[in-house]
Amino acid sequence: MSDLRLRTFRAFSRTPSLRGTARKHAAPAPVIEPAAEKPRDTQKPKGHSVVDSAIYCDGRRIASPESLAETYRVLHKAPQGLAWIGLYRPDQRELNSLAQEFGLHELAVEDAIQAHQRPKLERYGDTLFVVLKAARYRDATEEVEFGEVHVFVGPDFVVTVRHAEAPNLAAVRRRVEHDPELLNLGTEAVLYAILDKVVDGYAPVVAGLENDIDEIETEVFRGDPKVSRRIYELSREVIEFQRATRPLVGMLQGLRGGFDKYGVDEELQRYLRDVADHVTEVVEKVDGFRELLRDILTVNATLVAQQQNEEMKSLTIASSEQNEEVKRISAWAAILFAPTLIGTVYGMNFDYMPELHWQLGYPFAIGLMALVCVGLHQIFKRRGWL
C-alpha cells in the first residue's frame, strides 16, 4: 500500500482497520483488467437497491460487481482497492450484510434504515457515518424539497445510502472517475466530492429564496392582502433549510480539526476548506433570510395596522357626519311637530271648546305655533343641531 493511501487512511483512525491489517499480509493481488464503463447509478434505480458498485485501484475503476457478494470477493482479491457501493432504499438484510463485512456500527445501520435523521457526523472506530440533507427549490410552489443521503466512510470502502432521488450521486461518481488523482487520495476524496455536490446544490435554493423575498417586499408595500400567508409559508421553508445547512458548519469544523492529527493530504485539506467556506456563506445568507422575513412580517403588520387605523378614522368621520345629519333631521322634525300638535288639538271639533267660538282664537293658535317653533329653533341652534 502506497504512503499516500496510508496517510489518507489515517485520516479516519489512529489504528488501521481490521480489514486493512489483514490485507497487508495477503498474497499479491492478481491483475484485474479494468471494467468497461457503462451507464449506471441512474437517478431512478429499478429492481434492486444496489444502484452501482465499483472497485477502484490507483484512482481507476477496475471492476463493476453486480451484487454485494461479488463486491466482497473482488475487494478481498484487491487489497489496495477501494470499494464504493451505492444503495437506494436498501432493506434490513442488505445493510446487515454490509455491517458484517465492513464492521459498521449497529446504531449507524439503524439510522440508515430508518432515515429522517438530522445532518450529523459520527465516528465509530475507523468508520465515519455522515448524514447529509440535499435540497432543491420548487419555485412554482415556493417549497424546499429535501433528499437524505447516508455515507459510511472507512479506510477502503464508501457506502452511500439514499432515501430520495436527490442528490444525484451519478454525477459525483462521474466526476471522481474522470479525476483519478482526486480519487487516488482515498475514501476521504469521495466524501469530499459528495459534500461538494450537496453544498453546490444549495446555491439554487438560496437564489430562489432570495428572489421570492424580493417579490414579497414589493407585495408588502403594494398592500397585497395575501402577503402575510406567503411570508409565513416562506419563513417555514427557510427554517427547514436552516436546519439542513447549519449542522454542516460543525461537521466540517470537526473534519478540519483532524487534518493535522490524522495527516490528511494537503490538497484534500484545501478542497474541504473550500466546501467549508461555501457552507458558511450559505448559512449566513439563510440566517439573513430568516431575520429579513421576520422584519418584513413586522413591517407588514405595521402597515396593516396603519391601514386599519385609516379605515377606522374614515368610518368615524362618516359616522360623525351621519350623526350631524340625524340631529338636523330630528331638530326640524321636532319644530314641525309643534304646529302639527296644536293644529290637531284644535281640529278635534268638540262642541264645548272655548277657543273655537273666541274671536281671537285663530290668531292665538297661529301665534302659539309660531312661538313654539321659534323657541325650538333657538334651542336646537344653541346646541349645534342646526
PDB file of C-alpha atoms in Angstrom, residues 54-277:
ATOM      1  CA  ALA A  54     -17.350  -0.369  -8.140  1.00  0.00           C
ATOM      2  CA  ILE A  55     -13.823  -1.299  -7.107  1.00  0.00           C
ATOM      3  CA  TYR A  56     -11.125   1.315  -7.708  1.00  0.00           C
ATOM      4  CA  CYS A  57      -7.374   0.950  -7.668  1.00  0.00           C
ATOM      5  CA  ASP A  58      -4.964   3.847  -8.189  1.00  0.00           C
ATOM      6  CA  GLY A  59      -7.926   6.090  -8.877  1.00  0.00           C
ATOM      7  CA  ARG A  60      -9.390   3.945 -11.684  1.00  0.00           C
ATOM      8  CA  ARG A  61     -12.340   1.581 -11.813  1.00  0.00           C
ATOM      9  CA  ILE A  62     -11.135  -1.980 -12.149  1.00  0.00           C
ATOM     10  CA  ALA A  63     -14.369  -3.860 -11.540  1.00  0.00           C
ATOM     11  CA  SER A  64     -18.125  -3.327 -11.516  1.00  0.00           C
ATOM     12  CA  PRO A  65     -19.619  -6.153  -9.456  1.00  0.00           C
ATOM     13  CA  GLU A  66     -23.290  -6.848  -9.892  1.00  0.00           C
ATOM     14  CA  SER A  67     -24.006  -7.863  -6.286  1.00  0.00           C
ATOM     15  CA  LEU A  68     -22.767  -7.248  -2.781  1.00  0.00           C
ATOM     16  CA  ALA A  69     -21.319 -10.746  -2.522  1.00  0.00           C
ATOM     17  CA  GLU A  70     -19.350 -10.275  -5.716  1.00  0.00           C
ATOM     18  CA  THR A  71     -18.147  -6.882  -4.456  1.00  0.00           C
ATOM     19  CA  TYR A  72     -16.788  -8.525  -1.316  1.00  0.00           C
ATOM     20  CA  ARG A  73     -14.964 -11.213  -3.342  1.00  0.00           C
ATOM     21  CA  VAL A  74     -13.330  -8.705  -5.687  1.00  0.00           C
ATOM     22  CA  LEU A  75     -12.325  -6.424  -2.826  1.00  0.00           C
ATOM     23  CA  HIS A  76     -10.673  -9.343  -0.996  1.00  0.00           C
ATOM     24  CA  LYS A  77      -8.616 -10.052  -4.119  1.00  0.00           C
ATOM     25  CA  ALA A  78      -7.519  -6.404  -4.396  1.00  0.00           C
ATOM     26  CA  PRO A  79      -6.001  -5.447  -1.016  1.00  0.00           C
ATOM     27  CA  GLN A  80      -5.170  -1.963  -2.279  1.00  0.00           C
ATOM     28  CA  GLY A  81      -8.612  -1.470  -3.770  1.00  0.00           C
ATOM     29  CA  LEU A  82     -11.323   0.941  -2.753  1.00  0.00           C
ATOM     30  CA  ALA A  83     -14.972  -0.060  -2.908  1.00  0.00           C
ATOM     31  CA  TRP A  84     -17.782   2.420  -3.474  1.00  0.00           C
ATOM     32  CA  ILE A  85     -21.215   0.876  -3.095  1.00  0.00           C
ATOM     33  CA  GLY A  86     -24.257   2.990  -3.894  1.00  0.00           C
ATOM     34  CA  LEU A  87     -27.623   1.913  -2.448  1.00  0.00           C
ATOM     35  CA  TYR A  88     -31.132   3.265  -2.895  1.00  0.00           C
ATOM     36  CA  ARG A  89     -33.580   2.495  -0.079  1.00  0.00           C
ATOM     37  CA  PRO A  90     -31.918  -0.786   0.931  1.00  0.00           C
ATOM     38  CA  ASP A  91     -33.626  -3.330   3.146  1.00  0.00           C
ATOM     39  CA  GLN A  92     -32.512  -4.663   6.509  1.00  0.00           C
ATOM     40  CA  ARG A  93     -30.872  -7.742   5.007  1.00  0.00           C
ATOM     41  CA  GLU A  94     -28.583  -5.788   2.692  1.00  0.00           C
ATOM     42  CA  LEU A  95     -27.453  -3.373   5.378  1.00  0.00           C
ATOM     43  CA  ASN A  96     -26.814  -6.246   7.774  1.00  0.00           C
ATOM     44  CA  SER A  97     -24.620  -7.824   5.126  1.00  0.00           C
ATOM     45  CA  LEU A  98     -22.635  -4.604   4.751  1.00  0.00           C
ATOM     46  CA  ALA A  99     -22.396  -4.216   8.527  1.00  0.00           C
ATOM     47  CA  GLN A 100     -20.975  -7.723   8.868  1.00  0.00           C
ATOM     48  CA  GLU A 101     -18.485  -7.260   6.039  1.00  0.00           C
ATOM     49  CA  PHE A 102     -17.208  -3.794   6.941  1.00  0.00           C
ATOM     50  CA  GLY A 103     -17.826  -3.753  10.689  1.00  0.00           C
ATOM     51  CA  LEU A 104     -20.463  -0.995  10.620  1.00  0.00           C
ATOM     52  CA  HIS A 105     -21.870   0.009  13.985  1.00  0.00           C
ATOM     53  CA  GLU A 106     -25.409  -1.147  14.672  1.00  0.00           C
ATOM     54  CA  LEU A 107     -26.577   2.341  15.692  1.00  0.00           C
ATOM     55  CA  ALA A 108     -25.389   3.822  12.399  1.00  0.00           C
ATOM     56  CA  VAL A 109     -27.052   0.972  10.482  1.00  0.00           C
ATOM     57  CA  GLU A 110     -30.306   1.583  12.360  1.00  0.00           C
ATOM     58  CA  ASP A 111     -30.175   5.289  11.449  1.00  0.00           C
ATOM     59  CA  ALA A 112     -29.553   4.435   7.804  1.00  0.00           C
ATOM     60  CA  ILE A 113     -32.585   2.159   7.712  1.00  0.00           C
ATOM     61  CA  GLN A 114     -34.997   4.490   9.482  1.00  0.00           C
ATOM     62  CA  ALA A 115     -33.800   7.642   7.677  1.00  0.00           C
ATOM     63  CA  HIS A 116     -35.299  11.037   8.602  1.00  0.00           C
ATOM     64  CA  GLN A 117     -32.137  11.886  10.519  1.00  0.00           C
ATOM     65  CA  ARG A 118     -30.679  15.309  11.192  1.00  0.00           C
ATOM     66  CA  PRO A 119     -27.418  16.172   9.404  1.00  0.00           C
ATOM     67  CA  LYS A 120     -24.576  14.844  11.523  1.00  0.00           C
ATOM     68  CA  LEU A 121     -21.087  13.337  11.547  1.00  0.00           C
ATOM     69  CA  GLU A 122     -20.265  10.492  13.917  1.00  0.00           C
ATOM     70  CA  ARG A 123     -17.178   8.351  14.303  1.00  0.00           C
ATOM     71  CA  TYR A 124     -17.368   4.650  15.111  1.00  0.00           C
ATOM     72  CA  GLY A 125     -13.823   3.373  15.420  1.00  0.00           C
ATOM     73  CA  ASP A 126     -12.192   3.749  12.000  1.00  0.00           C
ATOM     74  CA  THR A 127     -15.506   4.429  10.242  1.00  0.00           C
ATOM     75  CA  LEU A 128     -17.228   7.743   9.744  1.00  0.00           C
ATOM     76  CA  PHE A 129     -21.006   7.943   9.488  1.00  0.00           C
ATOM     77  CA  VAL A 130     -22.255  11.107   7.783  1.00  0.00           C
ATOM     78  CA  VAL A 131     -25.849  12.209   7.218  1.00  0.00           C
ATOM     79  CA  LEU A 132     -26.427  14.957   4.671  1.00  0.00           C
ATOM     80  CA  LYS A 133     -29.555  16.787   3.515  1.00  0.00           C
ATOM     81  CA  ALA A 134     -29.624  17.682  -0.164  1.00  0.00           C
ATOM     82  CA  ALA A 135     -32.072  20.396  -1.189  1.00  0.00           C
ATOM     83  CA  ARG A 136     -33.709  21.791  -4.289  1.00  0.00           C
ATOM     84  CA  TYR A 137     -36.188  24.628  -4.647  1.00  0.00           C
ATOM     85  CA  ARG A 138     -39.603  24.303  -6.250  1.00  0.00           C
ATOM     86  CA  ASP A 139     -40.303  27.823  -7.430  1.00  0.00           C
ATOM     87  CA  ALA A 140     -43.872  27.081  -8.523  1.00  0.00           C
ATOM     88  CA  THR A 141     -44.931  26.086  -5.010  1.00  0.00           C
ATOM     89  CA  GLU A 142     -42.204  28.012  -3.148  1.00  0.00           C
ATOM     90  CA  GLU A 143     -41.141  24.881  -1.300  1.00  0.00           C
ATOM     91  CA  VAL A 144     -37.723  23.448  -0.477  1.00  0.00           C
ATOM     92  CA  GLU A 145     -37.604  19.742  -1.288  1.00  0.00           C
ATOM     93  CA  PHE A 146     -35.102  17.718   0.727  1.00  0.00           C
ATOM     94  CA  GLY A 147     -33.313  14.474  -0.013  1.00  0.00           C
ATOM     95  CA  GLU A 148     -31.356  12.440   2.501  1.00  0.00           C
ATOM     96  CA  VAL A 149     -28.093  10.585   1.935  1.00  0.00           C
ATOM     97  CA  HIS A 150     -26.168   8.493   4.476  1.00  0.00           C
ATOM     98  CA  VAL A 151     -22.463   7.900   3.914  1.00  0.00           C
ATOM     99  CA  PHE A 152     -20.307   5.257   5.591  1.00  0.00           C
ATOM    100  CA  VAL A 153     -16.624   6.007   5.060  1.00  0.00           C
ATOM    101  CA  GLY A 154     -13.928   3.527   6.046  1.00  0.00           C
ATOM    102  CA  PRO A 155     -10.266   3.047   5.132  1.00  0.00           C
ATOM    103  CA  ASP A 156     -11.066   1.093   1.964  1.00  0.00           C
ATOM    104  CA  PHE A 157     -14.797   1.488   1.398  1.00  0.00           C
ATOM    105  CA  VAL A 158     -17.544   4.042   0.910  1.00  0.00           C
ATOM    106  CA  VAL A 159     -21.195   3.067   1.225  1.00  0.00           C
ATOM    107  CA  THR A 160     -23.817   5.629   0.217  1.00  0.00           C
ATOM    108  CA  VAL A 161     -27.456   5.107   1.142  1.00  0.00           C
ATOM    109  CA  ARG A 162     -30.041   7.360  -0.496  1.00  0.00           C
ATOM    110  CA  HIS A 163     -33.685   7.655   0.517  1.00  0.00           C
ATOM    111  CA  ALA A 164     -34.688  10.120  -2.221  1.00  0.00           C
ATOM    112  CA  GLU A 165     -33.792  10.849  -5.817  1.00  0.00           C
ATOM    113  CA  ALA A 166     -31.676  13.796  -4.730  1.00  0.00           C
ATOM    114  CA  PRO A 167     -28.760  14.106  -4.617  1.00  0.00           C
ATOM    115  CA  ASN A 168     -27.831  12.525  -7.931  1.00  0.00           C
ATOM    116  CA  LEU A 169     -24.653  10.684  -6.953  1.00  0.00           C
ATOM    117  CA  ALA A 170     -24.136   9.512 -10.524  1.00  0.00           C
ATOM    118  CA  ALA A 171     -22.727  12.961 -11.268  1.00  0.00           C
ATOM    119  CA  VAL A 172     -20.402  12.672  -8.271  1.00  0.00           C
ATOM    120  CA  ARG A 173     -19.185   9.268  -9.390  1.00  0.00           C
ATOM    121  CA  ARG A 174     -18.529  10.526 -12.921  1.00  0.00           C
ATOM    122  CA  ARG A 175     -16.593  13.458 -11.529  1.00  0.00           C
ATOM    123  CA  VAL A 176     -14.216  11.405  -9.396  1.00  0.00           C
ATOM    124  CA  GLU A 177     -13.800   8.760 -12.083  1.00  0.00           C
ATOM    125  CA  HIS A 178     -12.710  11.476 -14.520  1.00  0.00           C
ATOM    126  CA  ASP A 179     -10.185  12.724 -11.945  1.00  0.00           C
ATOM    127  CA  PRO A 180      -8.072   9.686 -10.941  1.00  0.00           C
ATOM    128  CA  GLU A 181      -5.668  11.879  -8.978  1.00  0.00           C
ATOM    129  CA  LEU A 182      -8.520  13.032  -6.739  1.00  0.00           C
ATOM    130  CA  LEU A 183      -9.918   9.522  -6.330  1.00  0.00           C
ATOM    131  CA  ASN A 184      -6.430   8.209  -5.570  1.00  0.00           C
ATOM    132  CA  LEU A 185      -6.416  10.354  -2.414  1.00  0.00           C
ATOM    133  CA  GLY A 186      -8.642   7.740  -0.812  1.00  0.00           C
ATOM    134  CA  THR A 187     -12.100   7.434   0.611  1.00  0.00           C
ATOM    135  CA  GLU A 188     -11.970  10.970   2.035  1.00  0.00           C
ATOM    136  CA  ALA A 189     -11.883  12.227  -1.544  1.00  0.00           C
ATOM    137  CA  VAL A 190     -15.216  10.510  -2.224  1.00  0.00           C
ATOM    138  CA  LEU A 191     -16.661  12.062   0.923  1.00  0.00           C
ATOM    139  CA  TYR A 192     -15.387  15.458  -0.205  1.00  0.00           C
ATOM    140  CA  ALA A 193     -16.977  15.046  -3.644  1.00  0.00           C
ATOM    141  CA  ILE A 194     -20.345  14.128  -2.072  1.00  0.00           C
ATOM    142  CA  LEU A 195     -20.158  17.088   0.313  1.00  0.00           C
ATOM    143  CA  ASP A 196     -19.255  19.389  -2.541  1.00  0.00           C
ATOM    144  CA  LYS A 197     -22.203  18.148  -4.616  1.00  0.00           C
ATOM    145  CA  VAL A 198     -24.672  18.636  -1.757  1.00  0.00           C
ATOM    146  CA  VAL A 199     -23.360  22.102  -0.876  1.00  0.00           C
ATOM    147  CA  ASP A 200     -23.318  23.223  -4.527  1.00  0.00           C
ATOM    148  CA  GLY A 201     -26.976  22.197  -4.702  1.00  0.00           C
ATOM    149  CA  TYR A 202     -27.769  24.778  -2.035  1.00  0.00           C
ATOM    150  CA  ALA A 203     -26.893  27.712  -4.338  1.00  0.00           C
ATOM    151  CA  PRO A 204     -30.080  27.486  -6.496  1.00  0.00           C
ATOM    152  CA  VAL A 205     -32.147  27.186  -3.304  1.00  0.00           C
ATOM    153  CA  VAL A 206     -30.574  30.354  -1.898  1.00  0.00           C
ATOM    154  CA  ALA A 207     -31.204  32.154  -5.200  1.00  0.00           C
ATOM    155  CA  GLY A 208     -34.847  31.013  -5.282  1.00  0.00           C
ATOM    156  CA  LEU A 209     -35.492  32.112  -1.704  1.00  0.00           C
ATOM    157  CA  GLU A 210     -33.818  35.461  -2.341  1.00  0.00           C
ATOM    158  CA  ASN A 211     -35.967  36.065  -5.420  1.00  0.00           C
ATOM    159  CA  ASP A 212     -39.177  35.241  -3.536  1.00  0.00           C
ATOM    160  CA  ILE A 213     -38.216  37.541  -0.668  1.00  0.00           C
ATOM    161  CA  ASP A 214     -37.728  40.387  -3.177  1.00  0.00           C
ATOM    162  CA  GLU A 215     -41.216  39.700  -4.559  1.00  0.00           C
ATOM    163  CA  ILE A 216     -42.671  39.680  -1.047  1.00  0.00           C
ATOM    164  CA  GLU A 217     -41.128  43.081  -0.259  1.00  0.00           C
ATOM    165  CA  THR A 218     -42.852  44.515  -3.328  1.00  0.00           C
ATOM    166  CA  GLU A 219     -46.176  42.942  -2.355  1.00  0.00           C
ATOM    167  CA  VAL A 220     -45.937  44.255   1.206  1.00  0.00           C
ATOM    168  CA  PHE A 221     -45.643  47.883   0.152  1.00  0.00           C
ATOM    169  CA  ARG A 222     -48.263  47.349  -2.532  1.00  0.00           C
ATOM    170  CA  GLY A 223     -50.709  46.281   0.148  1.00  0.00           C
ATOM    171  CA  ASP A 224     -51.441  42.772  -1.135  1.00  0.00           C
ATOM    172  CA  PRO A 225     -53.810  41.170   1.421  1.00  0.00           C
ATOM    173  CA  LYS A 226     -52.421  37.645   0.768  1.00  0.00           C
ATOM    174  CA  VAL A 227     -48.797  38.527   1.500  1.00  0.00           C
ATOM    175  CA  SER A 228     -48.983  37.634   5.218  1.00  0.00           C
ATOM    176  CA  ARG A 229     -49.684  33.986   4.420  1.00  0.00           C
ATOM    177  CA  ARG A 230     -46.903  33.933   1.847  1.00  0.00           C
ATOM    178  CA  ILE A 231     -44.438  35.383   4.383  1.00  0.00           C
ATOM    179  CA  TYR A 232     -45.372  32.721   6.927  1.00  0.00           C
ATOM    180  CA  GLU A 233     -45.064  29.838   4.461  1.00  0.00           C
ATOM    181  CA  LEU A 234     -41.731  31.065   3.116  1.00  0.00           C
ATOM    182  CA  SER A 235     -40.439  31.528   6.673  1.00  0.00           C
ATOM    183  CA  ARG A 236     -41.276  27.909   7.360  1.00  0.00           C
ATOM    184  CA  GLU A 237     -39.260  26.797   4.319  1.00  0.00           C
ATOM    185  CA  VAL A 238     -36.320  28.955   5.388  1.00  0.00           C
ATOM    186  CA  ILE A 239     -36.366  27.384   8.855  1.00  0.00           C
ATOM    187  CA  GLU A 240     -36.328  23.879   7.367  1.00  0.00           C
ATOM    188  CA  PHE A 241     -33.466  24.852   5.070  1.00  0.00           C
ATOM    189  CA  GLN A 242     -31.623  26.319   8.037  1.00  0.00           C
ATOM    190  CA  ARG A 243     -31.950  23.010   9.896  1.00  0.00           C
ATOM    191  CA  ALA A 244     -30.397  21.217   6.927  1.00  0.00           C
ATOM    192  CA  THR A 245     -27.442  23.576   6.484  1.00  0.00           C
ATOM    193  CA  ARG A 246     -26.434  24.846   9.918  1.00  0.00           C
ATOM    194  CA  PRO A 247     -25.148  21.471  11.266  1.00  0.00           C
ATOM    195  CA  LEU A 248     -22.713  21.296   8.346  1.00  0.00           C
ATOM    196  CA  VAL A 249     -20.651  24.086   9.901  1.00  0.00           C
ATOM    197  CA  GLY A 250     -19.861  21.995  12.968  1.00  0.00           C
ATOM    198  CA  MET A 251     -19.395  18.842  10.887  1.00  0.00           C
ATOM    199  CA  LEU A 252     -16.782  20.449   8.652  1.00  0.00           C
ATOM    200  CA  GLN A 253     -15.082  22.068  11.617  1.00  0.00           C
ATOM    201  CA  GLY A 254     -14.747  18.596  13.106  1.00  0.00           C
ATOM    202  CA  LEU A 255     -13.198  17.282   9.889  1.00  0.00           C
ATOM    203  CA  ARG A 256     -10.853  20.249   9.642  1.00  0.00           C
ATOM    204  CA  GLY A 257      -9.837  19.828  13.274  1.00  0.00           C
ATOM    205  CA  GLY A 258      -8.448  16.390  12.469  1.00  0.00           C
ATOM    206  CA  PHE A 259      -6.374  17.446   9.458  1.00  0.00           C
ATOM    207  CA  ASP A 260      -3.064  17.629  11.277  1.00  0.00           C
ATOM    208  CA  LYS A 261      -3.920  14.909  13.766  1.00  0.00           C
ATOM    209  CA  TYR A 262      -4.674  12.314  11.103  1.00  0.00           C
ATOM    210  CA  GLY A 263      -2.317  13.522   8.384  1.00  0.00           C
ATOM    211  CA  VAL A 264      -4.901  14.369   5.727  1.00  0.00           C
ATOM    212  CA  ASP A 265      -3.424  15.138   2.323  1.00  0.00           C
ATOM    213  CA  GLU A 266      -2.723  18.873   1.795  1.00  0.00           C
ATOM    214  CA  GLU A 267      -4.638  19.025  -1.462  1.00  0.00           C
ATOM    215  CA  LEU A 268      -7.689  17.407   0.112  1.00  0.00           C
ATOM    216  CA  GLN A 269      -7.454  19.843   3.021  1.00  0.00           C
ATOM    217  CA  ARG A 270      -7.750  22.724   0.564  1.00  0.00           C
ATOM    218  CA  TYR A 271     -10.795  21.121  -1.067  1.00  0.00           C
ATOM    219  CA  LEU A 272     -12.540  20.629   2.265  1.00  0.00           C
ATOM    220  CA  ARG A 273     -11.738  24.183   3.362  1.00  0.00           C
ATOM    221  CA  ASP A 274     -13.355  25.426   0.152  1.00  0.00           C
ATOM    222  CA  VAL A 275     -16.509  23.422   0.913  1.00  0.00           C
ATOM    223  CA  ALA A 276     -16.497  24.812   4.466  1.00  0.00           C
ATOM    224  CA  ASP A 277     -16.305  28.373   3.097  1.00  0.00           C
TER     225      ASP A 277
END
